[in-house]
GROMACS .gro file of N, CA and C in nm:
model
  486
    1MET      N    1   0.082  -0.120   0.000
    1MET     CA    2   0.000   0.000   0.000
    1MET      C    3   0.086   0.126   0.000
    2LEU      N    4   0.191   0.127   0.083
    2LEU     CA    5   0.280   0.242   0.091
    2LEU      C    6   0.346   0.269  -0.044
    3GLY      N    7   0.381   0.165  -0.119
    3GLY     CA    8   0.441   0.178  -0.251
    3GLY      C    9   0.348   0.249  -0.348
    4ARG      N   10   0.216   0.222  -0.340
    4ARG     CA   11   0.118   0.288  -0.428
    4ARG      C   12   0.107   0.437  -0.397
    5VAL      N   13   0.113   0.474  -0.271
    5VAL     CA   14   0.105   0.615  -0.231
    5VAL      C   15   0.225   0.691  -0.284
    6LYS      N   16   0.344   0.633  -0.270
    6LYS     CA   17   0.465   0.698  -0.321
    6LYS      C   18   0.458   0.715  -0.473
    7THR      N   19   0.411   0.612  -0.544
    7THR     CA   20   0.399   0.619  -0.689
    7THR      C   21   0.300   0.728  -0.729
    8ALA      N   22   0.187   0.736  -0.658
    8ALA     CA   23   0.086   0.838  -0.689
    8ALA      C   24   0.143   0.978  -0.666
    9ARG      N   25   0.218   0.997  -0.557
    9ARG     CA   26   0.280   1.127  -0.530
    9ARG      C   27   0.377   1.166  -0.640
   10ARG      N   28   0.456   1.072  -0.686
   10ARG     CA   29   0.551   1.101  -0.794
   10ARG      C   30   0.479   1.147  -0.919
   11ARG      N   31   0.368   1.082  -0.951
   11ARG     CA   32   0.291   1.122  -1.070
   11ARG      C   33   0.239   1.265  -1.054
   12TYR      N   34   0.186   1.297  -0.935
   12TYR     CA   35   0.133   1.431  -0.912
   12TYR      C   36   0.243   1.537  -0.918
   13LEU      N   37   0.360   1.504  -0.872
   13LEU     CA   38   0.472   1.599  -0.877
   13LEU      C   39   0.531   1.608  -1.016
   14ALA      N   40   0.530   1.498  -1.091
   14ALA     CA   41   0.589   1.497  -1.225
   14ALA      C   42   0.512   1.586  -1.320
   15LEU      N   43   0.380   1.589  -1.311
   15LEU     CA   44   0.300   1.668  -1.404
   15LEU      C   45   0.333   1.817  -1.398
   16PRO      N   46   0.335   1.882  -1.278
   16PRO     CA   47   0.373   2.025  -1.276
   16PRO      C   48   0.515   2.050  -1.324
   17VAL      N   49   0.607   1.961  -1.290
   17VAL     CA   50   0.746   1.979  -1.333
   17VAL      C   51   0.755   1.972  -1.485
   18LEU      N   52   0.690   1.876  -1.547
   18LEU     CA   53   0.691   1.864  -1.693
   18LEU      C   54   0.623   1.984  -1.758
   19THR      N   55   0.514   2.031  -1.699
   19THR     CA   56   0.445   2.148  -1.754
   19THR      C   57   0.537   2.269  -1.756
   20VAL      N   58   0.610   2.292  -1.647
   20VAL     CA   59   0.702   2.405  -1.641
   20VAL      C   60   0.813   2.389  -1.743
   21LEU      N   61   0.867   2.269  -1.758
   21LEU     CA   62   0.974   2.245  -1.856
   21LEU      C   63   0.926   2.272  -1.998
   22PHE      N   64   0.809   2.221  -2.033
   22PHE     CA   65   0.757   2.242  -2.168
   22PHE      C   66   0.726   2.389  -2.192
   23ALA      N   67   0.676   2.457  -2.093
   23ALA     CA   68   0.647   2.600  -2.108
   23ALA      C   69   0.775   2.679  -2.130
   24ALA      N   70   0.880   2.644  -2.057
   24ALA     CA   71   1.008   2.714  -2.072
   24ALA      C   72   1.067   2.692  -2.210
   25VAL      N   73   1.056   2.571  -2.263
   25VAL     CA   74   1.108   2.541  -2.396
   25VAL      C   75   1.028   2.615  -2.502
   26GLY      N   76   0.896   2.625  -2.486
   26GLY     CA   77   0.810   2.686  -2.585
   26GLY      C   78   0.815   2.837  -2.585
   27CYS      N   79   0.863   2.898  -2.480
   27CYS     CA   80   0.862   3.044  -2.467
   27CYS      C   81   1.003   3.099  -2.473
   28ALA      N   82   1.062   3.093  -2.589
   28ALA     CA   83   1.197   3.146  -2.603
   28ALA      C   84   1.192   3.298  -2.590
   29SER      N   85   1.297   3.355  -2.535
   29SER     CA   86   1.303   3.499  -2.523
   29SER      C   87   1.418   3.550  -2.607
   30THR      N   88   1.415   3.679  -2.635
   30THR     CA   89   1.517   3.743  -2.716
   30THR      C   90   1.579   3.857  -2.638
   31ASP      N   91   1.712   3.863  -2.634
   31ASP     CA   92   1.782   3.972  -2.566
   31ASP      C   93   1.773   4.099  -2.650
   32VAL      N   94   1.727   4.205  -2.588
   32VAL     CA   95   1.713   4.334  -2.655
   32VAL      C   96   1.765   4.442  -2.559
   33ASP      N   97   1.849   4.530  -2.610
   33ASP     CA   98   1.900   4.641  -2.531
   33ASP      C   99   1.787   4.743  -2.512
   34ALA      N  100   1.733   4.749  -2.392
   34ALA     CA  101   1.618   4.836  -2.365
   34ALA      C  102   1.663   4.981  -2.346
   35PRO      N  103   1.600   5.074  -2.418
   35PRO     CA  104   1.629   5.216  -2.395
   35PRO      C  105   1.571   5.258  -2.260
   36SER      N  106   1.601   5.377  -2.216
   36SER     CA  107   1.546   5.426  -2.089
   36SER      C  108   1.497   5.569  -2.104
   37PRO      N  109   1.387   5.586  -2.181
   37PRO     CA  110   1.332   5.722  -2.196
   37PRO      C  111   1.274   5.770  -2.063
   38ARG      N  112   1.260   5.900  -2.050
   38ARG     CA  113   1.208   5.959  -1.927
   38ARG      C  114   1.091   6.052  -1.960
   39GLY      N  115   1.015   6.086  -1.858
   39GLY     CA  116   0.908   6.185  -1.871
   39GLY      C  117   0.807   6.154  -1.978
   40GLU      N  118   0.782   6.256  -2.060
   40GLU     CA  119   0.681   6.245  -2.166
   40GLU      C  120   0.715   6.132  -2.263
   41ALA      N  121   0.841   6.116  -2.297
   41ALA     CA  122   0.882   6.010  -2.390
   41ALA      C  123   0.848   5.873  -2.332
   42ALA      N  124   0.873   5.852  -2.205
   42ALA     CA  125   0.840   5.724  -2.141
   42ALA      C  126   0.690   5.699  -2.144
   43ARG      N  127   0.610   5.804  -2.121
   43ARG     CA  128   0.464   5.788  -2.126
   43ARG      C  129   0.418   5.747  -2.266
   44HIS      N  130   0.474   5.809  -2.368
   44HIS     CA  131   0.437   5.772  -2.505
   44HIS      C  132   0.477   5.628  -2.534
   45CYS      N  133   0.595   5.589  -2.490
   45CYS     CA  134   0.643   5.451  -2.515
   45CYS      C  135   0.557   5.348  -2.443
   46ARG      N  136   0.516   5.378  -2.320
   46ARG     CA  137   0.429   5.285  -2.247
   46ARG      C  138   0.294   5.272  -2.317
   47ALA      N  139   0.242   5.384  -2.367
   47ALA     CA  140   0.115   5.379  -2.441
   47ALA      C  141   0.132   5.296  -2.567
   48LEU      N  142   0.244   5.314  -2.638
   48LEU     CA  143   0.271   5.235  -2.758
   48LEU      C  144   0.277   5.087  -2.724
   49HIS      N  145   0.346   5.053  -2.617
   49HIS     CA  146   0.361   4.913  -2.576
   49HIS      C  147   0.224   4.846  -2.558
   50ARG      N  148   0.129   4.920  -2.499
   50ARG     CA  149  -0.006   4.866  -2.478
   50ARG      C  150  -0.081   4.845  -2.609
   51GLU      N  151  -0.049   4.924  -2.711
   51GLU     CA  152  -0.121   4.918  -2.838
   51GLU      C  153  -0.059   4.825  -2.942
   52LEU      N  154   0.061   4.775  -2.916
   52LEU     CA  155   0.131   4.692  -3.016
   52LEU      C  156   0.053   4.565  -3.046
   53PRO      N  157   0.056   4.522  -3.172
   53PRO     CA  158  -0.019   4.402  -3.212
   53PRO      C  159   0.043   4.273  -3.159
   54LYS      N  160  -0.039   4.171  -3.149
   54LYS     CA  161   0.008   4.038  -3.105
   54LYS      C  162   0.086   3.969  -3.217
   55THR      N  163   0.057   4.006  -3.342
   55THR     CA  164   0.132   3.950  -3.455
   55THR      C  165   0.175   4.063  -3.548
   56VAL      N  166   0.288   4.042  -3.613
   56VAL     CA  167   0.342   4.134  -3.713
   56VAL      C  168   0.381   4.048  -3.832
   57GLU      N  169   0.319   4.074  -3.946
   57GLU     CA  170   0.346   3.995  -4.067
   57GLU      C  171   0.332   3.845  -4.038
   58GLY      N  172   0.235   3.810  -3.955
   58GLY     CA  173   0.210   3.670  -3.921
   58GLY      C  174   0.302   3.612  -3.815
   59LEU      N  175   0.396   3.693  -3.762
   59LEU     CA  176   0.489   3.647  -3.659
   59LEU      C  177   0.430   3.674  -3.521
   60GLU      N  178   0.432   3.573  -3.435
   60GLU     CA  179   0.378   3.586  -3.300
   60GLU      C  180   0.470   3.670  -3.212
   61ARG      N  181   0.408   3.746  -3.124
   61ARG     CA  182   0.484   3.827  -3.029
   61ARG      C  183   0.551   3.737  -2.926
   62GLY      N  184   0.677   3.765  -2.897
   62GLY     CA  185   0.754   3.689  -2.800
   62GLY      C  186   0.783   3.773  -2.678
   63THR      N  187   0.885   3.733  -2.604
   63THR     CA  188   0.925   3.803  -2.482
   63THR      C  189   1.066   3.857  -2.500
   64ALA      N  190   1.079   3.987  -2.482
   64ALA     CA  191   1.212   4.049  -2.486
   64ALA      C  192   1.273   4.042  -2.348
   65GLU      N  193   1.402   4.018  -2.343
   65GLU     CA  194   1.476   4.015  -2.217
   65GLU      C  195   1.578   4.129  -2.218
   66PRO      N  196   1.585   4.213  -2.120
   66PRO     CA  197   1.498   4.212  -2.003
   66PRO      C  198   1.359   4.260  -2.041
   67VAL      N  199   1.259   4.218  -1.966
   67VAL     CA  200   1.121   4.261  -1.991
   67VAL      C  201   1.116   4.411  -1.967
   68SER      N  202   1.057   4.483  -2.063
   68SER     CA  203   1.053   4.629  -2.057
   68SER      C  204   0.932   4.681  -2.133
   69ASP      N  205   0.877   4.793  -2.087
   69ASP     CA  206   0.770   4.860  -2.160
   69ASP      C  207   0.822   4.933  -2.282
   70PHE      N  208   0.953   4.930  -2.303
   70PHE     CA  209   1.014   5.004  -2.412
   70PHE      C  210   1.064   4.914  -2.524
   71THR      N  211   1.036   4.784  -2.516
   71THR     CA  212   1.080   4.689  -2.619
   71THR      C  213   0.970   4.588  -2.649
   72ALA      N  214   0.978   4.530  -2.769
   72ALA     CA  215   0.887   4.422  -2.808
   72ALA      C  216   0.957   4.341  -2.917
   73VAL      N  217   0.921   4.213  -2.927
   73VAL     CA  218   0.979   4.125  -3.029
   73VAL      C  219   0.870   4.037  -3.089
   74TRP      N  220   0.894   3.999  -3.215
   74TRP     CA  221   0.805   3.906  -3.285
   74TRP      C  222   0.892   3.810  -3.365
   75GLY      N  223   0.859   3.681  -3.363
   75GLY     CA  224   0.924   3.582  -3.448
   75GLY      C  225   1.063   3.541  -3.401
   76ASP      N  226   1.122   3.450  -3.482
   76ASP     CA  227   1.257   3.398  -3.456
   76ASP      C  228   1.322   3.368  -3.590
   77PRO      N  229   1.422   3.443  -3.635
   77PRO     CA  230   1.489   3.552  -3.564
   77PRO      C  231   1.392   3.667  -3.542
   78ALA      N  232   1.416   3.743  -3.439
   78ALA     CA  233   1.320   3.842  -3.393
   78ALA      C  234   1.321   3.972  -3.472
   79VAL      N  235   1.200   4.017  -3.501
   79VAL     CA  236   1.176   4.155  -3.539
   79VAL      C  237   1.172   4.227  -3.405
   80THR      N  238   1.255   4.330  -3.387
   80THR     CA  239   1.260   4.399  -3.258
   80THR      C  240   1.213   4.543  -3.270
   81LEU      N  241   1.144   4.588  -3.168
   81LEU     CA  242   1.101   4.727  -3.158
   81LEU      C  243   1.157   4.782  -3.029
   82ARG      N  244   1.217   4.903  -3.038
   82ARG     CA  245   1.269   4.974  -2.921
   82ARG      C  246   1.214   5.116  -2.926
   83CYS      N  247   1.148   5.157  -2.821
   83CYS     CA  248   1.089   5.291  -2.816
   83CYS      C  249   1.168   5.378  -2.721
   84GLY      N  250   1.195   5.502  -2.765
   84GLY     CA  251   1.271   5.595  -2.682
   84GLY      C  252   1.420   5.592  -2.710
   85VAL      N  253   1.456   5.548  -2.830
   85VAL     CA  254   1.598   5.543  -2.867
   85VAL      C  255   1.648   5.683  -2.901
   86SER      N  256   1.777   5.697  -2.908
   86SER     CA  257   1.839   5.825  -2.945
   86SER      C  258   1.818   5.854  -3.093
   87LYS      N  259   1.833   5.978  -3.126
   87LYS     CA  260   1.826   6.021  -3.266
   87LYS      C  261   1.933   5.946  -3.346
   88PRO      N  262   1.897   5.888  -3.459
   88PRO     CA  263   1.996   5.815  -3.540
   88PRO      C  264   2.112   5.905  -3.582
   89ASP      N  265   2.233   5.851  -3.578
   89ASP     CA  266   2.353   5.926  -3.616
   89ASP      C  267   2.341   5.989  -3.753
   90VAL      N  268   2.279   5.919  -3.845
   90VAL     CA  269   2.269   5.968  -3.982
   90VAL      C  270   2.191   6.099  -3.990
   91LEU      N  271   2.114   6.132  -3.886
   91LEU     CA  272   2.036   6.256  -3.884
   91LEU      C  273   2.100   6.366  -3.800
   92THR      N  274   2.213   6.338  -3.737
   92THR     CA  275   2.277   6.434  -3.649
   92THR      C  276   2.373   6.523  -3.729
   93TYR      N  277   2.340   6.651  -3.738
   93TYR     CA  278   2.423   6.745  -3.812
   93TYR      C  279   2.560   6.755  -3.745
   94GLY      N  280   2.665   6.755  -3.825
   94GLY     CA  281   2.801   6.762  -3.774
   94GLY      C  282   2.863   6.625  -3.753
   95SER      N  283   2.780   6.523  -3.761
   95SER     CA  284   2.830   6.386  -3.748
   95SER      C  285   2.888   6.344  -3.882
   96GLU      N  286   2.989   6.258  -3.876
   96GLU     CA  287   3.046   6.207  -4.001
   96GLU      C  288   2.943   6.125  -4.079
   97HIS      N  289   2.835   6.083  -4.011
   97HIS     CA  290   2.731   6.004  -4.077
   97HIS      C  291   2.615   6.091  -4.127
   98TYR      N  292   2.620   6.223  -4.102
   98TYR     CA  293   2.508   6.309  -4.136
   98TYR      C  294   2.475   6.300  -4.284
   99ASN      N  295   2.348   6.279  -4.309
   99ASN     CA  296   2.300   6.268  -4.446
   99ASN      C  297   2.167   6.342  -4.454
  100PRO      N  298   2.169   6.467  -4.502
  100PRO     CA  299   2.045   6.544  -4.507
  100PRO      C  300   1.941   6.486  -4.602
  101THR      N  301   1.982   6.397  -4.689
  101THR     CA  302   1.887   6.333  -4.781
  101THR      C  303   1.870   6.185  -4.744
  102ALA      N  304   1.880   6.155  -4.615
  102ALA     CA  305   1.867   6.016  -4.569
  102ALA      C  306   1.738   5.956  -4.624
  103ASP      N  307   1.745   5.827  -4.652
  103ASP     CA  308   1.628   5.757  -4.705
  103ASP      C  309   1.518   5.751  -4.600
  104ALA      N  310   1.405   5.811  -4.632
  104ALA     CA  311   1.289   5.807  -4.544
  104ALA      C  312   1.164   5.802  -4.631
  105ALA      N  313   1.063   5.737  -4.580
  105ALA     CA  314   0.937   5.726  -4.653
  105ALA      C  315   0.823   5.709  -4.554
  106ALA      N  316   0.705   5.747  -4.596
  106ALA     CA  317   0.586   5.731  -4.513
  106ALA      C  318   0.524   5.594  -4.538
  107VAL      N  319   0.487   5.528  -4.428
  107VAL     CA  320   0.413   5.402  -4.435
  107VAL      C  321   0.290   5.421  -4.348
  108ASP      N  322   0.175   5.423  -4.410
  108ASP     CA  323   0.048   5.441  -4.339
  108ASP      C  324   0.049   5.562  -4.245
  109GLY      N  325   0.102   5.674  -4.295
  109GLY     CA  326   0.099   5.798  -4.220
  109GLY      C  327   0.211   5.818  -4.120
  110VAL      N  328   0.308   5.728  -4.115
  110VAL     CA  329   0.422   5.741  -4.024
  110VAL      C  330   0.549   5.746  -4.108
  111GLN      N  331   0.632   5.851  -4.086
  111GLN     CA  332   0.760   5.865  -4.157
  111GLN      C  333   0.865   5.776  -4.091
  112TRP      N  334   0.936   5.697  -4.172
  112TRP     CA  335   1.040   5.607  -4.124
  112TRP      C  336   1.170   5.632  -4.198
  113LEU      N  337   1.280   5.636  -4.126
  113LEU     CA  338   1.413   5.639  -4.184
  113LEU      C  339   1.452   5.494  -4.210
  114PHE      N  340   1.504   5.465  -4.329
  114PHE     CA  341   1.545   5.329  -4.367
  114PHE      C  342   1.697   5.321  -4.362
  115GLU      N  343   1.752   5.226  -4.287
  115GLU     CA  344   1.897   5.206  -4.283
  115GLU      C  345   1.927   5.059  -4.308
  116LYS      N  346   2.001   5.031  -4.416
  116LYS     CA  347   2.040   4.894  -4.449
  116LYS      C  348   2.138   4.844  -4.344
  117GLN      N  349   2.117   4.721  -4.296
  117GLN     CA  350   2.205   4.656  -4.198
  117GLN      C  351   2.272   4.537  -4.267
  118ASP      N  352   2.364   4.471  -4.197
  118ASP     CA  353   2.428   4.352  -4.253
  118ASP      C  354   2.324   4.246  -4.291
  119ASP      N  355   2.222   4.230  -4.209
  119ASP     CA  356   2.117   4.133  -4.236
  119ASP      C  357   1.981   4.198  -4.214
  120GLY      N  358   1.933   4.269  -4.313
  120GLY     CA  359   1.802   4.331  -4.303
  120GLY      C  360   1.807   4.481  -4.299
  121TYR      N  361   1.709   4.540  -4.231
  121TYR     CA  362   1.697   4.685  -4.222
  121TYR      C  363   1.663   4.728  -4.081
  122ARG      N  364   1.704   4.852  -4.050
  122ARG     CA  365   1.660   4.919  -3.928
  122ARG      C  366   1.576   5.038  -3.975
  123PHE      N  367   1.457   5.049  -3.919
  123PHE     CA  368   1.366   5.159  -3.950
  123PHE      C  369   1.347   5.240  -3.823
  124THR      N  370   1.355   5.372  -3.834
  124THR     CA  371   1.337   5.459  -3.719
  124THR      C  372   1.239   5.569  -3.755
  125THR      N  373   1.141   5.592  -3.666
  125THR     CA  374   1.045   5.698  -3.693
  125THR      C  375   1.116   5.833  -3.693
  126VAL      N  376   1.069   5.921  -3.778
  126VAL     CA  377   1.116   6.059  -3.779
  126VAL      C  378   0.993   6.149  -3.776
  127LEU      N  379   1.013   6.273  -3.737
  127LEU     CA  380   0.905   6.371  -3.726
  127LEU      C  381   0.800   6.327  -3.625
  128ARG      N  382   0.845   6.260  -3.517
  128ARG     CA  383   0.759   6.218  -3.405
  128ARG      C  384   0.825   6.266  -3.276
  129LYS      N  385   0.749   6.280  -3.170
  129LYS     CA  386   0.800   6.327  -3.041
  129LYS      C  387   0.900   6.229  -2.980
  130VAL      N  388   0.895   6.101  -3.019
  130VAL     CA  389   0.984   5.998  -2.968
  130VAL      C  390   1.033   5.914  -3.085
  131TYR      N  391   1.159   5.875  -3.082
  131TYR     CA  392   1.212   5.787  -3.186
  131TYR      C  393   1.178   5.642  -3.151
  132VAL      N  394   1.117   5.574  -3.247
  132VAL     CA  395   1.084   5.432  -3.234
  132VAL      C  396   1.164   5.359  -3.341
  133GLU      N  397   1.239   5.258  -3.299
  133GLU     CA  398   1.328   5.183  -3.389
  133GLU      C  399   1.275   5.041  -3.406
  134VAL      N  400   1.270   4.996  -3.531
  134VAL     CA  401   1.228   4.859  -3.562
  134VAL      C  402   1.338   4.796  -3.647
  135THR      N  403   1.392   4.683  -3.601
  135THR     CA  404   1.494   4.611  -3.675
  135THR      C  405   1.433   4.483  -3.729
  136VAL      N  406   1.449   4.463  -3.861
  136VAL     CA  407   1.387   4.348  -3.927
  136VAL      C  408   1.495   4.265  -3.998
  137PRO      N  409   1.510   4.138  -3.959
  137PRO     CA  410   1.608   4.051  -4.026
  137PRO      C  411   1.573   4.031  -4.173
  138GLY      N  412   1.675   4.009  -4.256
  138GLY     CA  413   1.656   3.989  -4.399
  138GLY      C  414   1.567   3.870  -4.433
  139LYS      N  415   1.554   3.776  -4.342
  139LYS     CA  416   1.467   3.658  -4.362
  139LYS      C  417   1.324   3.700  -4.397
  140TYR      N  418   1.283   3.819  -4.351
  140TYR     CA  419   1.145   3.864  -4.369
  140TYR      C  420   1.130   3.963  -4.484
  141ALA      N  421   1.221   3.959  -4.580
  141ALA     CA  422   1.214   4.050  -4.695
  141ALA      C  423   1.081   4.030  -4.768
  142PRO      N  424   1.022   4.136  -4.817
  142PRO     CA  425   1.063   4.276  -4.803
  142PRO      C  426   1.038   4.325  -4.660
  143GLU      N  427   1.144   4.367  -4.595
  143GLU     CA  428   1.144   4.402  -4.455
  143GLU      C  429   1.046   4.513  -4.419
  144VAL      N  430   1.022   4.602  -4.512
  144VAL     CA  431   0.933   4.717  -4.489
  144VAL      C  432   0.790   4.673  -4.459
  145ASP      N  433   0.751   4.553  -4.499
  145ASP     CA  434   0.613   4.508  -4.479
  145ASP      C  435   0.569   4.507  -4.333
  146VAL      N  436   0.662   4.484  -4.239
  146VAL     CA  437   0.622   4.481  -4.098
  146VAL      C  438   0.572   4.617  -4.051
  147LEU      N  439   0.615   4.724  -4.115
  147LEU     CA  440   0.577   4.858  -4.072
  147LEU      C  441   0.427   4.883  -4.087
  148THR      N  442   0.363   4.817  -4.181
  148THR     CA  443   0.219   4.837  -4.197
  148THR      C  444   0.143   4.786  -4.074
  149ASP      N  445   0.195   4.684  -4.007
  149ASP     CA  446   0.129   4.632  -3.887
  149ASP      C  447   0.160   4.716  -3.763
  150LEU      N  448   0.265   4.798  -3.768
  150LEU     CA  449   0.305   4.877  -3.652
  150LEU      C  450   0.264   5.024  -3.663
  151ALA      N  451   0.243   5.073  -3.783
  151ALA     CA  452   0.218   5.216  -3.805
  151ALA      C  453   0.096   5.267  -3.728
  152GLY      N  454  -0.011   5.191  -3.725
  152GLY     CA  455  -0.132   5.235  -3.655
  152GLY      C  456  -0.108   5.262  -3.508
  153ALA      N  457  -0.037   5.171  -3.442
  153ALA     CA  458  -0.008   5.187  -3.299
  153ALA      C  459   0.083   5.307  -3.277
  154VAL      N  460   0.183   5.326  -3.364
  154VAL     CA  461   0.273   5.440  -3.350
  154VAL      C  462   0.194   5.570  -3.369
  155LYS      N  463   0.113   5.576  -3.474
  155LYS     CA  464   0.037   5.696  -3.505
  155LYS      C  465  -0.059   5.734  -3.390
  156LYS      N  466  -0.116   5.631  -3.328
  156LYS     CA  467  -0.213   5.652  -3.219
  156LYS      C  468  -0.148   5.700  -3.090
  157THR      N  469  -0.022   5.660  -3.063
  157THR     CA  470   0.036   5.685  -2.931
  157THR      C  471   0.156   5.778  -2.926
  158VAL      N  472   0.224   5.796  -3.039
  158VAL     CA  473   0.343   5.882  -3.042
  158VAL      C  474   0.311   6.002  -3.131
  159PRO      N  475   0.287   6.119  -3.072
  159PRO     CA  476   0.245   6.235  -3.150
  159PRO      C  477   0.349   6.280  -3.252
  160ALA      N  478   0.299   6.335  -3.360
  160ALA     CA  479   0.386   6.395  -3.461
  160ALA      C  480   0.450   6.520  -3.401
  161GLY      N  481   0.566   6.555  -3.452
  161GLY     CA  482   0.637   6.674  -3.404
  161GLY      C  483   0.782   6.639  -3.376
  162VAL      N  484   0.859   6.741  -3.348
  162VAL     CA  485   1.000   6.719  -3.315
  162VAL      C  486   1.036   6.789  -3.186
   0.00000   0.00000   0.00000
């Protein structure tokens, strides 16, 4: 009889342990350098975080590490969003990277700066109160397509202006 009780206890303990293991394996996280905006910029970024879609171009939203209201990720490899980043070097006058004709285009009412990376593109909002950066791996070409899923949330929560 005592042997049956021990076996039953092991089964009851094994189920929660296996559940936690499977959940940990299924929920991969992505390391993202979280910005640290303050004041009004932080408020806009938190509002944006609440409005971000669960999917972007069919990619499920994941977990960014460290967890932050200023970052979000989708897919693997991850499409990453960082809100409250610094002004891109290419737009800083006097910088060796300054380019007054930097590539920028509107996607659904939001102006984005396009910067080619080794693998994909980095897009950064311009003419908004806060800079929002989206990095898209080349695997998801045409990379610009993810911006259509993000533009509405940006437009709703990050006011136009400089």
